[in-house]
C-alpha positions as MATLAB code, in Angstrom:
seq = 'QVQLVESGGGLVQAGGSLRLSCAASGRTVGRYGMGWLRQAPGKEREFVAAISWNGGSTYYADSVKGRFTVSRDNANTVYLQMNSLKPEDTAVYYCAATVRVVTRDVNGYDYWGQGSQVTVSS';
ca = [
      -0.549    0.185    0.042;
       1.148    3.437   -0.740;
      -0.386    6.531   -0.326;
       0.198    9.664   -2.830;
      -0.181   13.439   -1.755;
       0.173   16.170   -4.556;
       0.402   19.808   -4.152;
       2.576   22.400   -6.065;
      -0.475   23.204   -8.843;
      -2.369   26.818   -9.243;
      -2.844   29.183  -11.991;
      -0.225   30.209  -14.138;
       0.123   32.632  -17.435;
       1.419   30.763  -20.780;
       5.041   30.661  -20.855;
       5.215   30.161  -17.452;
       6.619   27.561  -14.821;
       5.270   25.575  -12.075;
       6.505   22.681  -10.512;
       4.271   19.998   -8.930;
       5.795   17.656   -5.699;
       3.908   14.171   -4.821;
       5.480   12.686   -1.755;
       5.176    9.403   -1.045;
       4.627    6.831    1.915;
       4.377    3.618    2.544;
       6.950    0.429    1.923;
       8.309   -0.172    0.067;
       7.730    3.072   -1.911;
      11.276    3.401   -3.434;
      10.629    0.874   -5.897;
       7.493    2.163   -7.334;
       7.269    3.587  -10.485;
       6.462    6.073  -10.843;
       4.110    8.049  -13.427;
       2.151   11.809  -14.040;
      -1.001   11.954  -15.599;
      -3.790   14.953  -16.373;
      -7.225   14.658  -17.079;
      -8.796   18.319  -18.807;
     -12.657   18.731  -18.772;
     -14.480   16.805  -20.941;
     -12.342   14.695  -22.117;
      -9.904   11.015  -21.059;
      -6.882   11.057  -18.339;
      -3.930   11.184  -20.935;
      -0.465   10.497  -20.157;
       1.717   12.705  -18.986;
       5.435   11.560  -18.053;
       6.989    8.450  -15.794;
       9.933    7.737  -13.867;
      11.683    4.243  -12.986;
      11.602    3.229  -10.042;
      15.593    4.080   -9.583;
      15.179    7.314  -11.809;
      16.956    5.855  -14.631;
      15.074    6.231  -16.996;
      11.875    8.856  -17.652;
       9.235    9.124  -20.322;
       6.897   11.363  -22.184;
       4.040   12.300  -23.761;
       5.023   14.031  -27.479;
       3.050   17.039  -26.379;
       5.241   17.931  -23.369;
       8.676   16.892  -24.361;
      11.152   19.571  -24.208;
       8.762   21.533  -21.901;
       8.749   18.937  -18.477;
      11.026   17.269  -16.827;
       9.571   14.334  -13.991;
      12.602   13.490  -11.725;
      12.610   12.012   -8.322;
      14.586   12.096   -5.122;
      15.850    9.659   -2.684;
      12.973   10.503    0.297;
      10.560    9.161   -2.244;
       9.068   12.459   -3.552;
       8.416   12.918   -7.209;
       8.245   15.987   -8.942;
       7.392   17.008  -12.409;
       8.639   20.600  -13.092;
       6.705   21.877  -16.171;
       8.469   24.562  -18.329;
       6.717   27.312  -21.597;
       3.285   26.254  -20.034;
       0.357   26.466  -22.422;
      -3.507   26.142  -22.092;
      -3.579   23.274  -23.808;
      -1.795   21.798  -20.460;
      -4.715   23.226  -18.476;
      -5.892   19.973  -15.923;
      -5.739   17.986  -12.814;
      -3.390   16.449  -12.706;
      -2.299   13.340  -10.722;
       0.586   11.085   -9.665;
      -0.060    7.607   -9.536;
       2.737    4.617   -8.275;
       2.834    1.460  -10.191;
       4.756   -1.743   -8.688;
       5.532   -3.124  -12.009;
       7.501   -1.594  -15.090;
       6.145    2.416  -15.796;
       4.325    2.694  -18.516;
       2.318    4.879  -21.173;
      -0.474    3.114  -19.785;
      -3.368    5.163  -18.006;
      -4.308    1.877  -16.647;
      -1.368    0.434  -16.578;
      -1.065    2.448  -12.541;
      -1.730    1.006   -8.878;
      -2.005    3.881   -6.755;
      -3.340    7.162   -7.292;
      -2.907   10.613   -5.249;
      -6.138   13.189   -5.309;
      -5.074   15.183   -8.119;
      -3.826   18.598   -8.304;
      -5.616   21.910  -10.899;
      -2.960   23.843  -12.807;
      -4.176   26.294  -14.952;
      -2.917   27.948  -17.464;
      -4.553   31.346  -18.723;
      -3.592   32.887  -21.849;
];
């Protein structure tokens, strides 16, 4: 069992930056692959980024490559640095954990945070 608590969302102007944090707790939490996913109003939840349990591999959706960076530290916290934000990035962002290999599949995650609203104005 793992618990995920997200923070760092908010309102930002287009071209600005935000950093989301996800504090994880639970047994063997350091062994979990971590993903960031988002859901905009009226749209399906979609993959954004993921990082392997040891931080050795990262993956990004084409829509955020070059702008977003996912990372993790040894204190069981996962981050999503979001730069050059666009109005199209407006969504509720979720961090999620998987006991399996990290995946771009939104159905491949076992535990989910509560979500954090990111709003980008033009």
